[in-house]
Amino acid sequence: MNENLLTTLTEISEGHTNKLEQHDQQISALQETMSQLSALKGALNHLTQAGGPVNQLLIRLPEQSNLHQRLDRTLRDTITALSRPQVQNHHHHFPKVAWATAGLFLILCLVSTGWYLTASRLGDFRDNDTKYRYLQLFDNSQLARLLHFVDSLQRTQPDFFRDSVLSEEEEKHRRLEMLDEATRKEAEAKQLRQRAE
């Protein structure tokens, strides 16, 4: 990208240099014309002394000379302005419509993700409700008492019930890890005994 920018800036600079050279040539041509006009003015002054229609032309000549001087001043000012380096600002704008489109797309993604997660959690709740109701259909008195106990514990102390379930799950997971570790160490010890024999 830097090479593209450098190439573009080089082309722009060469274009400005060419334009300045053209303006310099035009100015030199105008200066030659002005010198020729001053020589012609001297010749006309000589002719005015003779009189006649040339005299009328010479009377209008100063007006024309003033116009040429104004033109010369304007050209010099223009050349001075063009010879200064010009600053080019390139503004690259990302359109507001594109920002709005990107924002709406993100909102759509978030809403779709929310709907998906809600639907999956709702499916989990529905499945758990079906499992609980299935367990209530059994005529097993112990199971019925256990379900009644769990229901009453959940209704009276929901936070305590959830915390105790989570802590029991963590404890069970810790015991399983310890059991796996013990089994692995027993297998290692058995391998070491076999090697020692």
mmCIF file with all atom_site columns, C-alpha atoms in Angstrom:
data_model
loop_
_atom_site.group_PDB
_atom_site.id
_atom_site.type_symbol
_atom_site.label_atom_id
_atom_site.label_alt_id
_atom_site.label_comp_id
_atom_site.label_asym_id
_atom_site.label_entity_id
_atom_site.label_seq_id
_atom_site.pdbx_PDB_ins_code
_atom_site.Cartn_x
_atom_site.Cartn_y
_atom_site.Cartn_z
_atom_site.occupancy
_atom_site.B_iso_or_equiv
_atom_site.pdbx_formal_charge
_atom_site.auth_seq_id
_atom_site.auth_comp_id
_atom_site.auth_asym_id
_atom_site.auth_atom_id
_atom_site.pdbx_PDB_model_num
ATOM 1   C CA . MET A 1 1   ? 0.000   0.000   0.000   1.00 0.00 ? 1   MET A CA 1
ATOM 2   C CA . ASN A 1 2   ? 2.923   2.355   0.727   1.00 0.00 ? 2   ASN A CA 1
ATOM 3   C CA . GLU A 1 3   ? 4.270   1.705   -2.779  1.00 0.00 ? 3   GLU A CA 1
ATOM 4   C CA . ASN A 1 4   ? 0.883   2.628   -4.282  1.00 0.00 ? 4   ASN A CA 1
ATOM 5   C CA . LEU A 1 5   ? 0.800   5.826   -2.232  1.00 0.00 ? 5   LEU A CA 1
ATOM 6   C CA . LEU A 1 6   ? 4.391   6.672   -3.217  1.00 0.00 ? 6   LEU A CA 1
ATOM 7   C CA . THR A 1 7   ? 3.599   6.017   -6.912  1.00 0.00 ? 7   THR A CA 1
ATOM 8   C CA . THR A 1 8   ? 0.487   8.189   -6.744  1.00 0.00 ? 8   THR A CA 1
ATOM 9   C CA . LEU A 1 9   ? 2.342   11.038  -5.015  1.00 0.00 ? 9   LEU A CA 1
ATOM 10  C CA . THR A 1 10  ? 5.173   10.809  -7.590  1.00 0.00 ? 10  THR A CA 1
ATOM 11  C CA . GLU A 1 11  ? 2.689   11.021  -10.472 1.00 0.00 ? 11  GLU A CA 1
ATOM 12  C CA . ILE A 1 12  ? 0.939   14.015  -8.877  1.00 0.00 ? 12  ILE A CA 1
ATOM 13  C CA . SER A 1 13  ? 4.292   15.754  -8.302  1.00 0.00 ? 13  SER A CA 1
ATOM 14  C CA . GLU A 1 14  ? 5.368   15.151  -11.928 1.00 0.00 ? 14  GLU A CA 1
ATOM 15  C CA . GLY A 1 15  ? 2.030   16.528  -13.147 1.00 0.00 ? 15  GLY A CA 1
ATOM 16  C CA . HIS A 1 16  ? 2.511   19.709  -11.087 1.00 0.00 ? 16  HIS A CA 1
ATOM 17  C CA . THR A 1 17  ? 6.102   20.069  -12.353 1.00 0.00 ? 17  THR A CA 1
ATOM 18  C CA . ASN A 1 18  ? 4.905   19.770  -15.967 1.00 0.00 ? 18  ASN A CA 1
ATOM 19  C CA . LYS A 1 19  ? 2.206   22.383  -15.369 1.00 0.00 ? 19  LYS A CA 1
ATOM 20  C CA . LEU A 1 20  ? 4.752   24.765  -13.805 1.00 0.00 ? 20  LEU A CA 1
ATOM 21  C CA . GLU A 1 21  ? 7.057   24.351  -16.805 1.00 0.00 ? 21  GLU A CA 1
ATOM 22  C CA . GLN A 1 22  ? 4.161   25.113  -19.165 1.00 0.00 ? 22  GLN A CA 1
ATOM 23  C CA . HIS A 1 23  ? 3.284   28.226  -17.153 1.00 0.00 ? 23  HIS A CA 1
ATOM 24  C CA . ASP A 1 24  ? 6.929   29.366  -17.210 1.00 0.00 ? 24  ASP A CA 1
ATOM 25  C CA . GLN A 1 25  ? 6.960   29.002  -21.014 1.00 0.00 ? 25  GLN A CA 1
ATOM 26  C CA . GLN A 1 26  ? 3.737   30.970  -21.303 1.00 0.00 ? 26  GLN A CA 1
ATOM 27  C CA . ILE A 1 27  ? 5.126   33.715  -19.069 1.00 0.00 ? 27  ILE A CA 1
ATOM 28  C CA . SER A 1 28  ? 8.299   33.997  -21.111 1.00 0.00 ? 28  SER A CA 1
ATOM 29  C CA . ALA A 1 29  ? 6.167   34.203  -24.287 1.00 0.00 ? 29  ALA A CA 1
ATOM 30  C CA . LEU A 1 30  ? 4.071   36.943  -22.663 1.00 0.00 ? 30  LEU A CA 1
ATOM 31  C CA . GLN A 1 31  ? 7.208   38.835  -21.620 1.00 0.00 ? 31  GLN A CA 1
ATOM 32  C CA . GLU A 1 32  ? 8.492   38.699  -25.199 1.00 0.00 ? 32  GLU A CA 1
ATOM 33  C CA . THR A 1 33  ? 5.137   39.972  -26.396 1.00 0.00 ? 33  THR A CA 1
ATOM 34  C CA . MET A 1 34  ? 5.288   42.810  -23.855 1.00 0.00 ? 34  MET A CA 1
ATOM 35  C CA . SER A 1 35  ? 8.748   43.816  -25.036 1.00 0.00 ? 35  SER A CA 1
ATOM 36  C CA . GLN A 1 36  ? 7.526   43.769  -28.619 1.00 0.00 ? 36  GLN A CA 1
ATOM 37  C CA . LEU A 1 37  ? 4.534   45.873  -27.610 1.00 0.00 ? 37  LEU A CA 1
ATOM 38  C CA . SER A 1 38  ? 6.801   48.463  -25.990 1.00 0.00 ? 38  SER A CA 1
ATOM 39  C CA . ALA A 1 39  ? 8.862   48.581  -29.199 1.00 0.00 ? 39  ALA A CA 1
ATOM 40  C CA . LEU A 1 40  ? 5.653   49.006  -31.164 1.00 0.00 ? 40  LEU A CA 1
ATOM 41  C CA . LYS A 1 41  ? 4.578   51.752  -28.796 1.00 0.00 ? 41  LYS A CA 1
ATOM 42  C CA . GLY A 1 42  ? 7.743   53.686  -29.625 1.00 0.00 ? 42  GLY A CA 1
ATOM 43  C CA . ALA A 1 43  ? 7.075   53.231  -33.329 1.00 0.00 ? 43  ALA A CA 1
ATOM 44  C CA . LEU A 1 44  ? 3.482   54.382  -32.882 1.00 0.00 ? 44  LEU A CA 1
ATOM 45  C CA . ASN A 1 45  ? 4.642   57.472  -31.031 1.00 0.00 ? 45  ASN A CA 1
ATOM 46  C CA . HIS A 1 46  ? 6.751   58.274  -34.031 1.00 0.00 ? 46  HIS A CA 1
ATOM 47  C CA . LEU A 1 47  ? 3.722   57.736  -36.298 1.00 0.00 ? 47  LEU A CA 1
ATOM 48  C CA . THR A 1 48  ? 1.482   59.908  -34.124 1.00 0.00 ? 48  THR A CA 1
ATOM 49  C CA . GLN A 1 49  ? 3.552   62.858  -34.804 1.00 0.00 ? 49  GLN A CA 1
ATOM 50  C CA . ALA A 1 50  ? 2.676   62.346  -38.488 1.00 0.00 ? 50  ALA A CA 1
ATOM 51  C CA . GLY A 1 51  ? -1.125  62.575  -37.692 1.00 0.00 ? 51  GLY A CA 1
ATOM 52  C CA . GLY A 1 52  ? -4.219  60.984  -39.325 1.00 0.00 ? 52  GLY A CA 1
ATOM 53  C CA . PRO A 1 53  ? -6.055  57.717  -38.476 1.00 0.00 ? 53  PRO A CA 1
ATOM 54  C CA . VAL A 1 54  ? -2.930  56.375  -36.870 1.00 0.00 ? 54  VAL A CA 1
ATOM 55  C CA . ASN A 1 55  ? -3.243  59.201  -34.392 1.00 0.00 ? 55  ASN A CA 1
ATOM 56  C CA . GLN A 1 56  ? -6.681  57.913  -33.395 1.00 0.00 ? 56  GLN A CA 1
ATOM 57  C CA . LEU A 1 57  ? -5.239  54.455  -32.847 1.00 0.00 ? 57  LEU A CA 1
ATOM 58  C CA . LEU A 1 58  ? -2.506  55.821  -30.697 1.00 0.00 ? 58  LEU A CA 1
ATOM 59  C CA . ILE A 1 59  ? -5.003  57.625  -28.523 1.00 0.00 ? 59  ILE A CA 1
ATOM 60  C CA . ARG A 1 60  ? -6.642  54.236  -27.727 1.00 0.00 ? 60  ARG A CA 1
ATOM 61  C CA . LEU A 1 61  ? -3.297  52.495  -27.276 1.00 0.00 ? 61  LEU A CA 1
ATOM 62  C CA . PRO A 1 62  ? -2.775  53.575  -23.625 1.00 0.00 ? 62  PRO A CA 1
ATOM 63  C CA . GLU A 1 63  ? -6.128  52.001  -22.736 1.00 0.00 ? 63  GLU A CA 1
ATOM 64  C CA . GLN A 1 64  ? -5.002  48.785  -24.390 1.00 0.00 ? 64  GLN A CA 1
ATOM 65  C CA . SER A 1 65  ? -1.648  49.047  -22.653 1.00 0.00 ? 65  SER A CA 1
ATOM 66  C CA . ASN A 1 66  ? -3.408  49.295  -19.266 1.00 0.00 ? 66  ASN A CA 1
ATOM 67  C CA . LEU A 1 67  ? -5.388  46.174  -20.111 1.00 0.00 ? 67  LEU A CA 1
ATOM 68  C CA . HIS A 1 68  ? -2.178  44.361  -21.015 1.00 0.00 ? 68  HIS A CA 1
ATOM 69  C CA . GLN A 1 69  ? -0.560  45.468  -17.754 1.00 0.00 ? 69  GLN A CA 1
ATOM 70  C CA . ARG A 1 70  ? -3.521  44.184  -15.743 1.00 0.00 ? 70  ARG A CA 1
ATOM 71  C CA . LEU A 1 71  ? -3.368  40.909  -17.649 1.00 0.00 ? 71  LEU A CA 1
ATOM 72  C CA . ASP A 1 72  ? 0.365   40.686  -16.962 1.00 0.00 ? 72  ASP A CA 1
ATOM 73  C CA . ARG A 1 73  ? -0.215  41.298  -13.208 1.00 0.00 ? 73  ARG A CA 1
ATOM 74  C CA . THR A 1 74  ? -2.958  38.683  -13.106 1.00 0.00 ? 74  THR A CA 1
ATOM 75  C CA . LEU A 1 75  ? -0.740  36.158  -14.856 1.00 0.00 ? 75  LEU A CA 1
ATOM 76  C CA . ARG A 1 76  ? 2.156   36.858  -12.486 1.00 0.00 ? 76  ARG A CA 1
ATOM 77  C CA . ASP A 1 77  ? -0.126  36.415  -9.448  1.00 0.00 ? 77  ASP A CA 1
ATOM 78  C CA . THR A 1 78  ? -1.461  33.172  -10.913 1.00 0.00 ? 78  THR A CA 1
ATOM 79  C CA . ILE A 1 79  ? 2.037   31.867  -11.580 1.00 0.00 ? 79  ILE A CA 1
ATOM 80  C CA . THR A 1 80  ? 3.103   32.766  -8.041  1.00 0.00 ? 80  THR A CA 1
ATOM 81  C CA . ALA A 1 81  ? 0.097   30.922  -6.625  1.00 0.00 ? 81  ALA A CA 1
ATOM 82  C CA . LEU A 1 82  ? 0.711   27.882  -8.813  1.00 0.00 ? 82  LEU A CA 1
ATOM 83  C CA . SER A 1 83  ? 4.423   27.736  -8.009  1.00 0.00 ? 83  SER A CA 1
ATOM 84  C CA . ARG A 1 84  ? 3.698   27.196  -4.315  1.00 0.00 ? 84  ARG A CA 1
ATOM 85  C CA . PRO A 1 85  ? 3.448   23.534  -3.311  1.00 0.00 ? 85  PRO A CA 1
ATOM 86  C CA . GLN A 1 86  ? -0.134  22.511  -3.030  1.00 0.00 ? 86  GLN A CA 1
ATOM 87  C CA . VAL A 1 87  ? -1.278  20.375  -0.143  1.00 0.00 ? 87  VAL A CA 1
ATOM 88  C CA . GLN A 1 88  ? -3.578  17.568  -1.140  1.00 0.00 ? 88  GLN A CA 1
ATOM 89  C CA . ASN A 1 89  ? -5.756  16.081  1.527   1.00 0.00 ? 89  ASN A CA 1
ATOM 90  C CA . HIS A 1 90  ? -7.268  12.718  0.817   1.00 0.00 ? 90  HIS A CA 1
ATOM 91  C CA . HIS A 1 91  ? -10.248 11.908  2.968   1.00 0.00 ? 91  HIS A CA 1
ATOM 92  C CA . HIS A 1 92  ? -11.476 8.352   2.972   1.00 0.00 ? 92  HIS A CA 1
ATOM 93  C CA . HIS A 1 93  ? -14.876 8.139   4.564   1.00 0.00 ? 93  HIS A CA 1
ATOM 94  C CA . PHE A 1 94  ? -16.610 4.979   5.566   1.00 0.00 ? 94  PHE A CA 1
ATOM 95  C CA . PRO A 1 95  ? -20.240 5.765   4.728   1.00 0.00 ? 95  PRO A CA 1
ATOM 96  C CA . LYS A 1 96  ? -22.704 6.054   7.547   1.00 0.00 ? 96  LYS A CA 1
ATOM 97  C CA . VAL A 1 97  ? -24.947 3.564   5.798   1.00 0.00 ? 97  VAL A CA 1
ATOM 98  C CA . ALA A 1 98  ? -22.192 0.948   6.044   1.00 0.00 ? 98  ALA A CA 1
ATOM 99  C CA . TRP A 1 99  ? -21.788 1.653   9.794   1.00 0.00 ? 99  TRP A CA 1
ATOM 100 C CA . ALA A 1 100 ? -25.546 1.352   10.264  1.00 0.00 ? 100 ALA A CA 1
ATOM 101 C CA . THR A 1 101 ? -25.594 -1.907  8.283   1.00 0.00 ? 101 THR A CA 1
ATOM 102 C CA . ALA A 1 102 ? -22.744 -3.359  10.352  1.00 0.00 ? 102 ALA A CA 1
ATOM 103 C CA . GLY A 1 103 ? -24.487 -2.311  13.579  1.00 0.00 ? 103 GLY A CA 1
ATOM 104 C CA . LEU A 1 104 ? -27.790 -3.842  12.536  1.00 0.00 ? 104 LEU A CA 1
ATOM 105 C CA . PHE A 1 105 ? -25.995 -7.046  11.520  1.00 0.00 ? 105 PHE A CA 1
ATOM 106 C CA . LEU A 1 106 ? -24.357 -7.289  14.965  1.00 0.00 ? 106 LEU A CA 1
ATOM 107 C CA . ILE A 1 107 ? -27.691 -6.671  16.674  1.00 0.00 ? 107 ILE A CA 1
ATOM 108 C CA . LEU A 1 108 ? -29.289 -9.374  14.524  1.00 0.00 ? 108 LEU A CA 1
ATOM 109 C CA . CYS A 1 109 ? -26.488 -11.806 15.467  1.00 0.00 ? 109 CYS A CA 1
ATOM 110 C CA . LEU A 1 110 ? -26.908 -11.040 19.180  1.00 0.00 ? 110 LEU A CA 1
ATOM 111 C CA . VAL A 1 111 ? -30.683 -11.432 19.046  1.00 0.00 ? 111 VAL A CA 1
ATOM 112 C CA . SER A 1 112 ? -30.399 -14.704 17.100  1.00 0.00 ? 112 SER A CA 1
ATOM 113 C CA . THR A 1 113 ? -27.862 -16.051 19.599  1.00 0.00 ? 113 THR A CA 1
ATOM 114 C CA . GLY A 1 114 ? -30.153 -15.052 22.469  1.00 0.00 ? 114 GLY A CA 1
ATOM 115 C CA . TRP A 1 115 ? -33.108 -16.812 20.862  1.00 0.00 ? 115 TRP A CA 1
ATOM 116 C CA . TYR A 1 116 ? -31.036 -19.936 20.271  1.00 0.00 ? 116 TYR A CA 1
ATOM 117 C CA . LEU A 1 117 ? -29.752 -20.050 23.854  1.00 0.00 ? 117 LEU A CA 1
ATOM 118 C CA . THR A 1 118 ? -33.220 -19.392 25.230  1.00 0.00 ? 118 THR A CA 1
ATOM 119 C CA . ALA A 1 119 ? -34.702 -22.163 23.099  1.00 0.00 ? 119 ALA A CA 1
ATOM 120 C CA . SER A 1 120 ? -32.016 -24.651 24.187  1.00 0.00 ? 120 SER A CA 1
ATOM 121 C CA . ARG A 1 121 ? -32.478 -23.767 27.871  1.00 0.00 ? 121 ARG A CA 1
ATOM 122 C CA . LEU A 1 122 ? -36.228 -24.006 27.488  1.00 0.00 ? 122 LEU A CA 1
ATOM 123 C CA . GLY A 1 123 ? -35.748 -27.468 25.971  1.00 0.00 ? 123 GLY A CA 1
ATOM 124 C CA . ASP A 1 124 ? -33.591 -28.446 28.981  1.00 0.00 ? 124 ASP A CA 1
ATOM 125 C CA . PHE A 1 125 ? -36.236 -27.206 31.412  1.00 0.00 ? 125 PHE A CA 1
ATOM 126 C CA . ARG A 1 126 ? -38.949 -29.085 29.508  1.00 0.00 ? 126 ARG A CA 1
ATOM 127 C CA . ASP A 1 127 ? -36.854 -32.293 29.550  1.00 0.00 ? 127 ASP A CA 1
ATOM 128 C CA . ASN A 1 128 ? -36.161 -31.972 33.279  1.00 0.00 ? 128 ASN A CA 1
ATOM 129 C CA . ASP A 1 129 ? -39.841 -31.374 33.979  1.00 0.00 ? 129 ASP A CA 1
ATOM 130 C CA . THR A 1 130 ? -40.720 -34.504 31.985  1.00 0.00 ? 130 THR A CA 1
ATOM 131 C CA . LYS A 1 131 ? -38.138 -36.564 33.929  1.00 0.00 ? 131 LYS A CA 1
ATOM 132 C CA . TYR A 1 132 ? -39.446 -35.297 37.271  1.00 0.00 ? 132 TYR A CA 1
ATOM 133 C CA . ARG A 1 133 ? -43.037 -36.040 36.331  1.00 0.00 ? 133 ARG A CA 1
ATOM 134 C CA . TYR A 1 134 ? -41.986 -39.516 35.134  1.00 0.00 ? 134 TYR A CA 1
ATOM 135 C CA . LEU A 1 135 ? -40.401 -40.224 38.526  1.00 0.00 ? 135 LEU A CA 1
ATOM 136 C CA . GLN A 1 136 ? -43.616 -39.108 40.277  1.00 0.00 ? 136 GLN A CA 1
ATOM 137 C CA . LEU A 1 137 ? -45.616 -41.723 38.322  1.00 0.00 ? 137 LEU A CA 1
ATOM 138 C CA . PHE A 1 138 ? -43.867 -44.629 40.072  1.00 0.00 ? 138 PHE A CA 1
ATOM 139 C CA . ASP A 1 139 ? -45.699 -46.214 42.994  1.00 0.00 ? 139 ASP A CA 1
ATOM 140 C CA . ASN A 1 140 ? -42.462 -46.639 44.952  1.00 0.00 ? 140 ASN A CA 1
ATOM 141 C CA . SER A 1 141 ? -43.089 -45.154 48.413  1.00 0.00 ? 141 SER A CA 1
ATOM 142 C CA . GLN A 1 142 ? -39.404 -44.455 49.116  1.00 0.00 ? 142 GLN A CA 1
ATOM 143 C CA . LEU A 1 143 ? -39.038 -42.632 45.852  1.00 0.00 ? 143 LEU A CA 1
ATOM 144 C CA . ALA A 1 144 ? -42.257 -40.664 46.539  1.00 0.00 ? 144 ALA A CA 1
ATOM 145 C CA . ARG A 1 145 ? -40.961 -39.669 50.019  1.00 0.00 ? 145 ARG A CA 1
ATOM 146 C CA . LEU A 1 146 ? -37.581 -38.653 48.549  1.00 0.00 ? 146 LEU A CA 1
ATOM 147 C CA . LEU A 1 147 ? -39.264 -36.520 45.873  1.00 0.00 ? 147 LEU A CA 1
ATOM 148 C CA . HIS A 1 148 ? -41.539 -34.921 48.487  1.00 0.00 ? 148 HIS A CA 1
ATOM 149 C CA . PHE A 1 149 ? -38.499 -34.167 50.687  1.00 0.00 ? 149 PHE A CA 1
ATOM 150 C CA . VAL A 1 150 ? -36.584 -32.644 47.784  1.00 0.00 ? 150 VAL A CA 1
ATOM 151 C CA . ASP A 1 151 ? -39.603 -30.532 46.777  1.00 0.00 ? 151 ASP A CA 1
ATOM 152 C CA . SER A 1 152 ? -40.114 -29.182 50.271  1.00 0.00 ? 152 SER A CA 1
ATOM 153 C CA . LEU A 1 153 ? -36.389 -28.446 50.704  1.00 0.00 ? 153 LEU A CA 1
ATOM 154 C CA . GLN A 1 154 ? -36.311 -26.603 47.383  1.00 0.00 ? 154 GLN A CA 1
ATOM 155 C CA . ARG A 1 155 ? -39.378 -24.520 48.255  1.00 0.00 ? 155 ARG A CA 1
ATOM 156 C CA . THR A 1 156 ? -38.267 -23.559 51.760  1.00 0.00 ? 156 THR A CA 1
ATOM 157 C CA . GLN A 1 157 ? -34.579 -22.798 51.101  1.00 0.00 ? 157 GLN A CA 1
ATOM 158 C CA . PRO A 1 158 ? -33.886 -22.538 47.369  1.00 0.00 ? 158 PRO A CA 1
ATOM 159 C CA . ASP A 1 159 ? -30.435 -20.924 47.710  1.00 0.00 ? 159 ASP A CA 1
ATOM 160 C CA . PHE A 1 160 ? -29.245 -23.353 50.358  1.00 0.00 ? 160 PHE A CA 1
ATOM 161 C CA . PHE A 1 161 ? -30.562 -26.295 48.335  1.00 0.00 ? 161 PHE A CA 1
ATOM 162 C CA . ARG A 1 162 ? -28.721 -25.154 45.183  1.00 0.00 ? 162 ARG A CA 1
ATOM 163 C CA . ASP A 1 163 ? -25.480 -24.475 47.086  1.00 0.00 ? 163 ASP A CA 1
ATOM 164 C CA . SER A 1 164 ? -25.597 -27.857 48.808  1.00 0.00 ? 164 SER A CA 1
ATOM 165 C CA . VAL A 1 165 ? -26.206 -29.657 45.477  1.00 0.00 ? 165 VAL A CA 1
ATOM 166 C CA . LEU A 1 166 ? -23.272 -27.814 43.887  1.00 0.00 ? 166 LEU A CA 1
ATOM 167 C CA . SER A 1 167 ? -20.962 -28.583 46.823  1.00 0.00 ? 167 SER A CA 1
ATOM 168 C CA . GLU A 1 168 ? -21.970 -32.280 46.761  1.00 0.00 ? 168 GLU A CA 1
ATOM 169 C CA . GLU A 1 169 ? -21.286 -32.428 43.013  1.00 0.00 ? 169 GLU A CA 1
ATOM 170 C CA . GLU A 1 170 ? -17.862 -30.874 43.544  1.00 0.00 ? 170 GLU A CA 1
ATOM 171 C CA . GLU A 1 171 ? -17.109 -33.321 46.364  1.00 0.00 ? 171 GLU A CA 1
ATOM 172 C CA . LYS A 1 172 ? -18.179 -36.261 44.191  1.00 0.00 ? 172 LYS A CA 1
ATOM 173 C CA . HIS A 1 173 ? -16.001 -34.993 41.355  1.00 0.00 ? 173 HIS A CA 1
ATOM 174 C CA . ARG A 1 174 ? -13.038 -34.609 43.747  1.00 0.00 ? 174 ARG A CA 1
ATOM 175 C CA . ARG A 1 175 ? -13.515 -38.179 45.041  1.00 0.00 ? 175 ARG A CA 1
ATOM 176 C CA . LEU A 1 176 ? -13.614 -39.530 41.478  1.00 0.00 ? 176 LEU A CA 1
ATOM 177 C CA . GLU A 1 177 ? -10.378 -37.694 40.677  1.00 0.00 ? 177 GLU A CA 1
ATOM 178 C CA . MET A 1 178 ? -8.737  -39.098 43.821  1.00 0.00 ? 178 MET A CA 1
ATOM 179 C CA . LEU A 1 179 ? -9.953  -42.603 42.930  1.00 0.00 ? 179 LEU A CA 1
ATOM 180 C CA . ASP A 1 180 ? -8.554  -42.265 39.410  1.00 0.00 ? 180 ASP A CA 1
ATOM 181 C CA . GLU A 1 181 ? -5.255  -41.043 40.868  1.00 0.00 ? 181 GLU A CA 1
ATOM 182 C CA . ALA A 1 182 ? -5.117  -43.969 43.311  1.00 0.00 ? 182 ALA A CA 1
ATOM 183 C CA . THR A 1 183 ? -5.879  -46.465 40.521  1.00 0.00 ? 183 THR A CA 1
ATOM 184 C CA . ARG A 1 184 ? -3.169  -44.952 38.352  1.00 0.00 ? 184 ARG A CA 1
ATOM 185 C CA . LYS A 1 185 ? -0.620  -45.061 41.183  1.00 0.00 ? 185 LYS A CA 1
ATOM 186 C CA . GLU A 1 186 ? -1.496  -48.697 41.983  1.00 0.00 ? 186 GLU A CA 1
ATOM 187 C CA . ALA A 1 187 ? -0.941  -49.566 38.300  1.00 0.00 ? 187 ALA A CA 1
ATOM 188 C CA . GLU A 1 188 ? 2.420   -47.773 38.371  1.00 0.00 ? 188 GLU A CA 1
ATOM 189 C CA . ALA A 1 189 ? 3.403   -49.577 41.591  1.00 0.00 ? 189 ALA A CA 1
ATOM 190 C CA . LYS A 1 190 ? 2.429   -52.924 40.048  1.00 0.00 ? 190 LYS A CA 1
ATOM 191 C CA . GLN A 1 191 ? 4.597   -52.163 36.998  1.00 0.00 ? 191 GLN A CA 1
ATOM 192 C CA . LEU A 1 192 ? 7.521   -51.232 39.245  1.00 0.00 ? 192 LEU A CA 1
ATOM 193 C CA . ARG A 1 193 ? 7.157   -54.512 41.217  1.00 0.00 ? 193 ARG A CA 1
ATOM 194 C CA . GLN A 1 194 ? 7.135   -56.493 37.986  1.00 0.00 ? 194 GLN A CA 1
ATOM 195 C CA . ARG A 1 195 ? 10.295  -54.757 36.809  1.00 0.00 ? 195 ARG A CA 1
ATOM 196 C CA . ALA A 1 196 ? 11.993  -55.323 40.151  1.00 0.00 ? 196 ALA A CA 1
ATOM 197 C CA . GLU A 1 197 ? 11.378  -59.098 39.985  1.00 0.00 ? 197 GLU A CA 1
#
